């Protein structure tokens, strides 16, 4: 919660603005309560925004508000409400704002003058997606008969890099590094995927970067079958032909791992129409049955930045903070 009262002094970010920051306690968060306290934040119990926040407070969150609550919303809320694309329950949430005369500042629609999202988790999603994809490839080579296990968030990026790097080295046994094809390589997710691959030692010439220029001829693309790992990072905003089809997978291929970072799983124009479910941290991969003996596993986790909660949160915060500091100028 942030209300326009006192000047916050001496925070690590040196927030030189007229905000009083109040933080709810949480045991689930990657940042300990003590980190906020140490930066001069006032701490309150979890859920206190509803009962304690002054009417002029901005309630800053991230994802949906708690379910099973129909009470009117009276504050200005800043979060991803997921209600402008006909998502389930959109009438309920917008109805609560209407009844309480509250205001919704939806983070999904915070854009710059070029219409690009100001704060998004793309880079970390691509980074984490590449990590899981490369690790699944290592698992296929090290322990082909053992299903890829559940995954937990990492305390920091270095631990993740260290883990995957050692697995790649063990899996390649002095031989070739995997070839990784990234489509949408020039976007946020794509850049994150490229950076992760480089950080675990994949040589630059093993990373094939495609974007609009390479796909404009229209799919499907047999080139994808020549990579070991295919990472899809495009922003799908119009119907396009598929990048790969189920039939193609029956023939010769090196490809054994697909990471669908874009996760347009249920979109009728999903360019990877070979699987139908989103996978999870508990069960990160879904196998695709083909006539080929070589395995093929898809990772389609739609909350990949959770793998690196600290870095993902910090990157998002850095992008969002300049806009938050402009709040007093909102009319
Ligand atoms: N799985 C997750 O956890 C997760 C998290 C964040 C974002 N995402 C999703 O990832 C996708 C990409 O997000 P972003 O922030 O990187 O977007 P972005 O706009 O920064 O980048 C998208 C890139 O895709 C390219 N592109 C678009 N259509 C293409 C095509 N037909 N062929 C080749 N390249 C094409 C664009 O030129 C651009 O470089 C979005 O759908 C977003 O919702 C997923």
Short mmCIF file of C-alpha atoms and ligand atoms in Angstrom, two decimals:
data_model
loop_
_atom_site.label_atom_id
_atom_site.label_comp_id
_atom_site.label_asym_id
_atom_site.label_seq_id
_atom_site.Cartn_x
_atom_site.Cartn_y
_atom_site.Cartn_z
CA UNK A 1 0.00 0.00 0.00
CA UNK A 2 1.27 3.44 -0.72
CA UNK A 3 -0.41 6.58 0.50
CA UNK A 4 0.71 10.10 -0.26
CA UNK A 5 1.78 11.30 3.15
CA UNK A 6 5.35 11.14 4.34
CA UNK A 7 8.60 11.21 2.53
CA UNK A 8 10.37 7.82 2.63
CA UNK A 9 13.99 8.32 3.51
CA UNK A 10 16.99 6.06 3.20
CA UNK A 11 15.42 3.19 1.29
CA UNK A 12 17.73 1.12 -0.87
CA UNK A 13 16.03 2.55 -3.92
CA UNK A 14 16.12 6.03 -2.47
CA UNK A 15 12.47 6.64 -3.25
CA UNK A 16 12.46 10.38 -3.18
CA UNK A 17 8.74 10.81 -3.41
CA UNK A 18 5.88 11.62 -1.15
CA UNK A 19 4.74 8.12 -0.36
CA UNK A 20 4.26 6.24 2.85
CA UNK A 21 4.89 2.58 2.04
CA UNK A 22 3.02 -0.07 4.02
CA UNK A 23 3.81 -3.72 3.38
CA UNK A 24 1.75 -6.75 4.33
CA UNK A 25 3.58 -9.51 6.14
CA UNK A 26 3.97 -12.75 4.21
CA UNK A 27 5.65 -16.08 4.77
CA UNK A 28 5.42 -17.09 1.09
CA UNK A 29 7.39 -14.25 -0.42
CA UNK A 30 11.01 -14.48 -1.64
CA UNK A 31 11.66 -11.17 0.18
CA UNK A 32 11.59 -11.55 3.97
CA UNK A 33 9.53 -9.12 6.05
CA UNK A 34 12.83 -7.98 7.59
CA UNK A 35 14.07 -6.72 4.22
CA UNK A 36 11.14 -4.31 4.04
CA UNK A 37 11.42 -3.35 7.70
CA UNK A 38 15.11 -2.63 7.20
CA UNK A 39 14.16 -0.21 4.45
CA UNK A 40 11.81 1.73 6.67
CA UNK A 41 8.49 0.21 5.55
CA UNK A 42 5.58 0.05 7.95
CA UNK A 43 4.49 -3.64 8.29
CA UNK A 44 0.87 -4.79 8.70
CA UNK A 45 -0.79 -8.23 8.80
CA UNK A 46 -1.61 -10.03 5.57
CA UNK A 47 -4.91 -8.80 4.08
CA UNK A 48 -4.83 -5.53 6.02
CA UNK A 49 -5.36 -3.46 2.86
CA UNK A 50 -9.06 -4.22 3.12
CA UNK A 51 -9.53 -3.08 6.70
CA UNK A 52 -6.72 -0.67 7.44
CA UNK A 53 -5.63 1.14 4.29
CA UNK A 54 -6.63 4.81 4.13
CA UNK A 55 -9.00 5.66 1.29
CA UNK A 56 -6.29 7.54 -0.62
CA UNK A 57 -3.91 4.54 -0.58
CA UNK A 58 -2.87 2.85 -3.80
CA UNK A 59 -3.12 -0.91 -3.31
CA UNK A 60 -0.24 -2.41 -5.28
CA UNK A 61 -0.44 -6.13 -5.99
CA UNK A 62 0.37 -8.39 -8.87
CA UNK A 63 -2.16 -11.03 -9.65
CA UNK A 64 -5.88 -11.53 -9.06
CA UNK A 65 -7.52 -10.52 -5.77
CA UNK A 66 -8.58 -13.36 -3.43
CA UNK A 67 -11.55 -15.33 -4.77
CA UNK A 68 -14.90 -15.78 -2.95
CA UNK A 69 -15.13 -12.13 -2.03
CA UNK A 70 -17.83 -9.97 -3.52
CA UNK A 71 -17.26 -6.82 -1.45
CA UNK A 72 -17.16 -3.45 -3.22
CA UNK A 73 -13.66 -2.13 -3.98
CA UNK A 74 -13.14 1.44 -2.84
CA UNK A 75 -9.40 2.03 -3.36
CA UNK A 76 -7.22 2.57 -6.40
CA UNK A 77 -5.76 -0.88 -7.18
CA UNK A 78 -2.67 -1.50 -9.30
CA UNK A 79 -2.41 -5.13 -10.48
CA UNK A 80 -3.11 -7.57 -13.33
CA UNK A 81 -6.89 -7.98 -13.18
CA UNK A 82 -7.10 -10.25 -16.25
CA UNK A 83 -10.56 -9.03 -17.14
CA UNK A 84 -10.40 -7.23 -20.49
CA UNK A 85 -10.10 -10.29 -22.73
CA UNK A 86 -13.31 -12.02 -21.67
CA UNK A 87 -11.51 -14.00 -18.98
CA UNK A 88 -13.70 -16.02 -16.62
CA UNK A 89 -15.18 -13.82 -13.87
CA UNK A 90 -14.43 -10.44 -15.49
CA UNK A 91 -17.93 -9.16 -14.73
CA UNK A 92 -17.50 -9.95 -11.01
CA UNK A 93 -14.25 -8.07 -10.58
CA UNK A 94 -15.27 -5.02 -12.62
CA UNK A 95 -18.64 -5.05 -10.82
CA UNK A 96 -16.83 -4.77 -7.47
CA UNK A 97 -15.01 -1.66 -8.71
CA UNK A 98 -18.23 -0.15 -10.04
CA UNK A 99 -20.08 -0.73 -6.75
CA UNK A 100 -17.25 0.60 -4.57
CA UNK A 101 -16.37 3.48 -6.92
CA UNK A 102 -12.79 2.20 -6.80
CA UNK A 103 -10.27 2.61 -9.61
CA UNK A 104 -8.38 -0.12 -11.46
CA UNK A 105 -4.98 0.71 -12.96
CA UNK A 106 -4.33 -2.56 -14.82
CA UNK A 107 -0.61 -3.31 -15.21
CA UNK A 108 -1.23 -5.15 -18.49
CA UNK A 109 -2.27 -1.89 -20.12
CA UNK A 110 0.52 0.30 -18.79
CA UNK A 111 2.26 1.09 -22.08
CA UNK A 112 4.82 3.58 -23.36
CA UNK A 113 4.30 6.06 -26.20
CA UNK A 114 4.97 3.28 -28.75
CA UNK A 115 2.30 1.07 -27.19
CA UNK A 116 4.82 -1.38 -25.67
CA UNK A 117 4.22 -2.74 -22.20
CA UNK A 118 6.23 -0.83 -19.60
CA UNK A 119 6.60 -3.65 -17.09
CA UNK A 120 6.48 -7.28 -18.18
CA UNK A 121 8.12 -10.49 -17.07
CA UNK A 122 9.27 -11.55 -20.53
CA UNK A 123 13.05 -11.56 -20.07
CA UNK A 124 12.90 -13.76 -16.97
CA UNK A 125 10.30 -16.04 -18.57
CA UNK A 126 12.61 -16.73 -21.51
CA UNK A 127 15.60 -17.11 -19.19
CA UNK A 128 13.77 -19.63 -16.99
CA UNK A 129 12.21 -21.43 -19.98
CA UNK A 130 15.64 -21.95 -21.55
CA UNK A 131 16.93 -23.24 -18.20
CA UNK A 132 14.23 -25.87 -17.88
CA UNK A 133 14.46 -26.82 -21.56
CA UNK A 134 18.23 -27.34 -21.45
CA UNK A 135 17.92 -29.26 -18.19
CA UNK A 136 15.26 -31.55 -19.69
CA UNK A 137 17.60 -32.19 -22.65
CA UNK A 138 20.34 -33.10 -20.14
CA UNK A 139 17.95 -35.43 -18.32
CA UNK A 140 17.05 -37.19 -21.57
CA UNK A 141 20.74 -37.84 -22.15
CA UNK A 142 21.74 -38.70 -18.59
CA UNK A 143 18.71 -40.63 -17.32
CA UNK A 144 16.48 -41.43 -20.30
CA UNK A 145 14.29 -43.83 -18.33
CA UNK A 146 13.58 -41.43 -15.46
CA UNK A 147 10.84 -38.84 -15.85
CA UNK A 148 11.95 -35.23 -15.41
CA UNK A 149 11.17 -34.40 -11.76
CA UNK A 150 9.22 -31.54 -10.23
CA UNK A 151 11.07 -28.24 -9.88
CA UNK A 152 11.29 -25.63 -7.13
CA UNK A 153 12.08 -21.94 -7.42
CA UNK A 154 15.79 -21.09 -7.11
CA UNK A 155 17.01 -18.62 -4.47
CA UNK A 156 19.03 -16.77 -7.12
CA UNK A 157 20.12 -16.85 -10.74
CA UNK A 158 23.68 -18.05 -10.06
CA UNK A 159 22.46 -21.24 -8.42
CA UNK A 160 20.29 -22.01 -11.44
CA UNK A 161 23.11 -21.35 -13.90
CA UNK A 162 25.53 -23.46 -11.85
CA UNK A 163 23.07 -26.39 -11.77
CA UNK A 164 22.22 -26.38 -15.48
CA UNK A 165 25.82 -25.79 -16.56
CA UNK A 166 27.03 -28.85 -14.67
CA UNK A 167 24.19 -30.95 -16.12
CA UNK A 168 25.02 -29.86 -19.68
CA UNK A 169 28.67 -30.75 -19.19
CA UNK A 170 27.75 -34.16 -17.77
CA UNK A 171 25.22 -34.84 -20.53
CA UNK A 172 27.41 -33.93 -23.49
CA UNK A 173 30.23 -36.13 -22.20
CA UNK A 174 32.83 -34.06 -24.03
CA UNK A 175 30.79 -34.17 -27.24
CA UNK A 176 28.55 -31.66 -28.96
CA UNK A 177 26.56 -29.01 -27.16
CA UNK A 178 22.82 -29.03 -27.92
CA UNK A 179 21.64 -26.85 -30.82
CA UNK A 180 18.98 -24.45 -29.63
CA UNK A 181 16.53 -22.70 -31.94
CA UNK A 182 14.74 -19.66 -30.59
CA UNK A 183 11.87 -18.07 -32.52
CA UNK A 184 10.94 -14.58 -31.36
CA UNK A 185 14.61 -14.16 -30.45
CA UNK A 186 14.51 -10.35 -30.69
CA UNK A 187 11.77 -9.93 -28.07
CA UNK A 188 11.98 -9.85 -24.29
CA UNK A 189 11.46 -13.60 -23.75
CA UNK A 190 13.74 -14.40 -26.69
CA UNK A 191 16.59 -12.28 -25.31
CA UNK A 192 16.26 -13.98 -21.93
CA UNK A 193 16.43 -17.41 -23.59
CA UNK A 194 19.52 -16.47 -25.62
CA UNK A 195 21.26 -15.03 -22.54
CA UNK A 196 20.62 -18.13 -20.46
CA UNK A 197 21.98 -20.44 -23.16
CA UNK A 198 25.16 -18.32 -23.38
CA UNK A 199 25.53 -18.25 -19.59
CA UNK A 200 25.63 -22.06 -19.37
CA UNK A 201 28.30 -22.21 -22.04
CA UNK A 202 26.31 -23.05 -25.19
CA UNK A 203 28.46 -21.69 -28.04
CA UNK A 204 26.95 -18.80 -30.01
CA UNK A 205 26.97 -20.86 -33.23
CA UNK A 206 24.72 -23.45 -31.56
CA UNK A 207 22.03 -20.84 -30.90
CA UNK A 208 19.80 -20.22 -33.93
CA UNK A 209 17.92 -16.95 -33.59
CA UNK A 210 14.82 -16.39 -35.69
CA UNK A 211 12.31 -13.59 -35.61
CA UNK A 212 9.78 -12.11 -38.06
CA UNK A 213 12.29 -11.85 -40.94
CA UNK A 214 12.97 -15.60 -40.91
CA UNK A 215 9.36 -16.76 -40.48
CA UNK A 216 7.69 -14.40 -42.94
CA UNK A 217 7.88 -17.08 -45.67
CA UNK A 218 5.34 -19.01 -43.58
CA UNK A 219 5.59 -22.33 -41.73
CA UNK A 220 5.85 -25.19 -41.14
CA UNK A 221 9.65 -25.10 -40.79
CA UNK A 222 11.66 -28.35 -41.13
CA UNK A 223 14.68 -26.38 -39.78
CA UNK A 224 13.19 -26.74 -36.29
CA UNK A 225 13.66 -30.52 -36.47
CA UNK A 226 17.43 -30.03 -36.83
CA UNK A 227 17.69 -28.37 -33.42
CA UNK A 228 17.80 -30.38 -30.18
CA UNK A 229 15.77 -27.78 -28.32
CA UNK A 230 13.18 -25.39 -29.79
CA UNK A 231 12.10 -22.39 -27.72
CA UNK A 232 9.05 -20.47 -28.91
CA UNK A 233 9.04 -16.87 -27.69
CA UNK A 234 6.82 -15.06 -30.20
CA UNK A 235 4.09 -12.59 -29.37
CA UNK A 236 1.16 -14.01 -31.33
CA UNK A 237 -1.12 -11.19 -32.41
CA UNK A 238 -2.47 -12.46 -35.70
CA UNK A 239 -3.29 -15.81 -37.34
CA UNK A 240 -0.13 -17.50 -38.69
CA UNK A 241 0.54 -20.94 -40.20
CA UNK A 242 1.94 -23.47 -37.70
CA UNK A 243 5.70 -23.58 -37.09
CA UNK A 244 5.58 -27.37 -36.79
CA UNK A 245 2.93 -30.06 -37.27
CA UNK A 246 2.41 -33.43 -35.64
CA UNK A 247 3.14 -35.29 -38.93
CA UNK A 248 6.59 -33.72 -39.24
CA UNK A 249 7.61 -35.22 -35.91
CA UNK A 250 7.25 -38.80 -37.18
CA UNK A 251 10.21 -38.42 -39.55
CA UNK A 252 13.92 -37.98 -38.80
CA UNK A 253 14.66 -35.32 -36.22
CA UNK A 254 17.16 -34.24 -33.63
CA UNK A 255 14.48 -32.26 -31.83
CA UNK A 256 13.59 -33.75 -28.43
CA UNK A 257 12.57 -30.73 -26.31
CA UNK A 258 10.17 -27.87 -27.03
CA UNK A 259 9.75 -24.97 -24.62
CA UNK A 260 6.62 -23.01 -25.46
CA UNK A 261 7.29 -19.83 -23.54
CA UNK A 262 4.52 -18.03 -25.43
CA UNK A 263 2.02 -20.60 -24.16
CA UNK A 264 -0.73 -19.87 -26.68
CA UNK A 265 -1.87 -23.37 -25.84
CA UNK A 266 -5.60 -22.86 -26.30
CA UNK A 267 -5.35 -20.21 -29.02
CA UNK A 268 -6.81 -21.55 -32.31
CA UNK A 269 -3.70 -20.16 -34.05
CA UNK A 270 -1.20 -21.76 -31.65
CA UNK A 271 1.86 -22.21 -33.91
CA UNK A 272 2.81 -25.41 -32.06
CA UNK A 273 -0.41 -27.44 -32.35
CA UNK A 274 1.07 -30.69 -31.06
CA UNK A 275 0.04 -30.54 -27.39
CA UNK A 276 -2.99 -29.27 -25.49
CA UNK A 277 -2.11 -28.71 -21.84
CA UNK A 278 -0.10 -26.28 -19.77
CA UNK A 279 2.51 -27.99 -17.65
CA UNK A 280 3.40 -27.02 -14.08
CA UNK A 281 6.35 -26.93 -11.67
CA UNK A 282 5.03 -30.20 -10.21
CA UNK A 283 4.96 -31.85 -13.64
CA UNK A 284 7.07 -29.70 -15.96
CA UNK A 285 6.90 -31.78 -19.14
CA UNK A 286 4.24 -33.36 -21.31
CA UNK A 287 5.37 -36.12 -23.72
CA UNK A 288 4.25 -36.00 -27.34
CA UNK A 289 3.67 -39.40 -28.92
CA UNK A 290 5.19 -39.76 -32.38
CA UNK A 291 6.07 -42.69 -34.67
CA UNK A 292 9.72 -41.85 -34.06
CA UNK A 293 11.55 -43.58 -31.18
CA UNK A 294 13.29 -40.38 -30.17
CA UNK A 295 11.52 -38.74 -27.20
CA UNK A 296 9.77 -35.42 -27.55
CA UNK A 297 8.79 -33.45 -24.47
CA UNK A 298 7.04 -30.08 -24.28
CA UNK A 299 7.36 -27.57 -21.45
CA UNK A 300 4.39 -25.16 -21.44
CA UNK A 301 4.52 -23.52 -18.01
CA UNK A 302 2.67 -20.19 -18.03
CA UNK A 303 4.37 -18.75 -14.91
CA UNK A 304 8.02 -19.35 -15.74
CA UNK A 305 9.39 -16.24 -13.94
CA UNK A 306 8.44 -17.99 -10.67
CA UNK A 307 11.58 -20.09 -11.14
CA UNK A 308 13.62 -17.00 -10.22
CA UNK A 309 11.31 -15.02 -7.94
CA UNK A 310 13.95 -12.60 -6.67
CA UNK A 311 15.40 -11.52 -10.02
CA UNK A 312 11.97 -11.55 -11.71
CA UNK A 313 10.50 -9.31 -9.01
CA UNK A 314 13.45 -6.94 -9.05
CA UNK A 315 13.37 -6.60 -12.84
CA UNK A 316 9.62 -5.97 -12.82
CA UNK A 317 9.98 -3.44 -10.02
CA UNK A 318 12.75 -1.55 -11.82
CA UNK A 319 10.51 -1.24 -14.88
CA UNK A 320 7.43 -0.25 -12.89
CA UNK A 321 8.93 2.17 -10.39
CA UNK A 322 9.21 5.22 -12.69
CA UNK A 323 5.48 4.94 -13.44
CA UNK A 324 4.60 4.56 -9.74
CA UNK A 325 6.54 7.72 -8.97
CA UNK A 326 4.34 9.54 -11.47
CA UNK A 327 1.16 8.63 -9.58
CA UNK A 328 0.91 11.96 -7.75
CA UNK A 329 0.71 13.62 -11.17
CA UNK A 330 -2.32 11.53 -12.21
CA UNK A 331 -5.35 13.73 -12.44
N1 LIG B 1 5.26 -18.57 -20.04
C1 LIG B 1 5.42 -17.50 -19.28
O1 LIG B 1 5.61 -17.59 -18.06
C2 LIG B 1 5.40 -16.13 -19.93
C3 LIG B 1 5.81 -15.02 -19.18
C4 LIG B 1 5.86 -13.76 -19.81
C5 LIG B 1 5.44 -13.64 -21.14
N2 LIG B 1 4.98 -14.76 -21.80
C6 LIG B 1 4.51 -14.67 -23.20
O2 LIG B 1 5.62 -14.66 -24.07
C7 LIG B 1 5.23 -14.05 -25.31
C8 LIG B 1 6.31 -13.09 -25.76
O3 LIG B 1 6.40 -12.01 -24.83
P1 LIG B 1 7.52 -10.87 -24.99
O4 LIG B 1 7.36 -9.97 -23.81
O5 LIG B 1 8.83 -11.50 -25.24
O6 LIG B 1 7.02 -10.15 -26.30
P2 LIG B 1 7.87 -9.17 -27.22
O7 LIG B 1 6.85 -8.37 -27.95
O8 LIG B 1 8.94 -8.48 -26.42
O9 LIG B 1 8.64 -10.15 -28.24
C9 LIG B 1 7.96 -10.95 -29.16
C10 LIG B 1 8.89 -11.21 -30.33
O10 LIG B 1 8.22 -12.14 -31.19
C11 LIG B 1 8.46 -11.73 -32.53
N3 LIG B 1 7.41 -12.32 -33.36
C12 LIG B 1 6.09 -12.06 -33.36
N4 LIG B 1 5.47 -12.82 -34.27
C13 LIG B 1 6.43 -13.59 -34.85
C14 LIG B 1 6.42 -14.57 -35.86
N5 LIG B 1 5.29 -14.92 -36.49
N6 LIG B 1 7.59 -15.15 -36.21
C15 LIG B 1 8.75 -14.80 -35.59
N7 LIG B 1 8.82 -13.88 -34.63
C16 LIG B 1 7.67 -13.28 -34.26
C17 LIG B 1 8.45 -10.22 -32.47
O11 LIG B 1 9.06 -9.63 -33.60
C18 LIG B 1 9.21 -9.97 -31.16
O12 LIG B 1 10.59 -9.88 -31.40
C19 LIG B 1 3.89 -13.38 -25.02
O13 LIG B 1 2.87 -14.19 -25.57
C20 LIG B 1 3.78 -13.38 -23.52
O14 LIG B 1 2.44 -13.44 -23.06
C21 LIG B 1 4.98 -15.98 -21.23
#
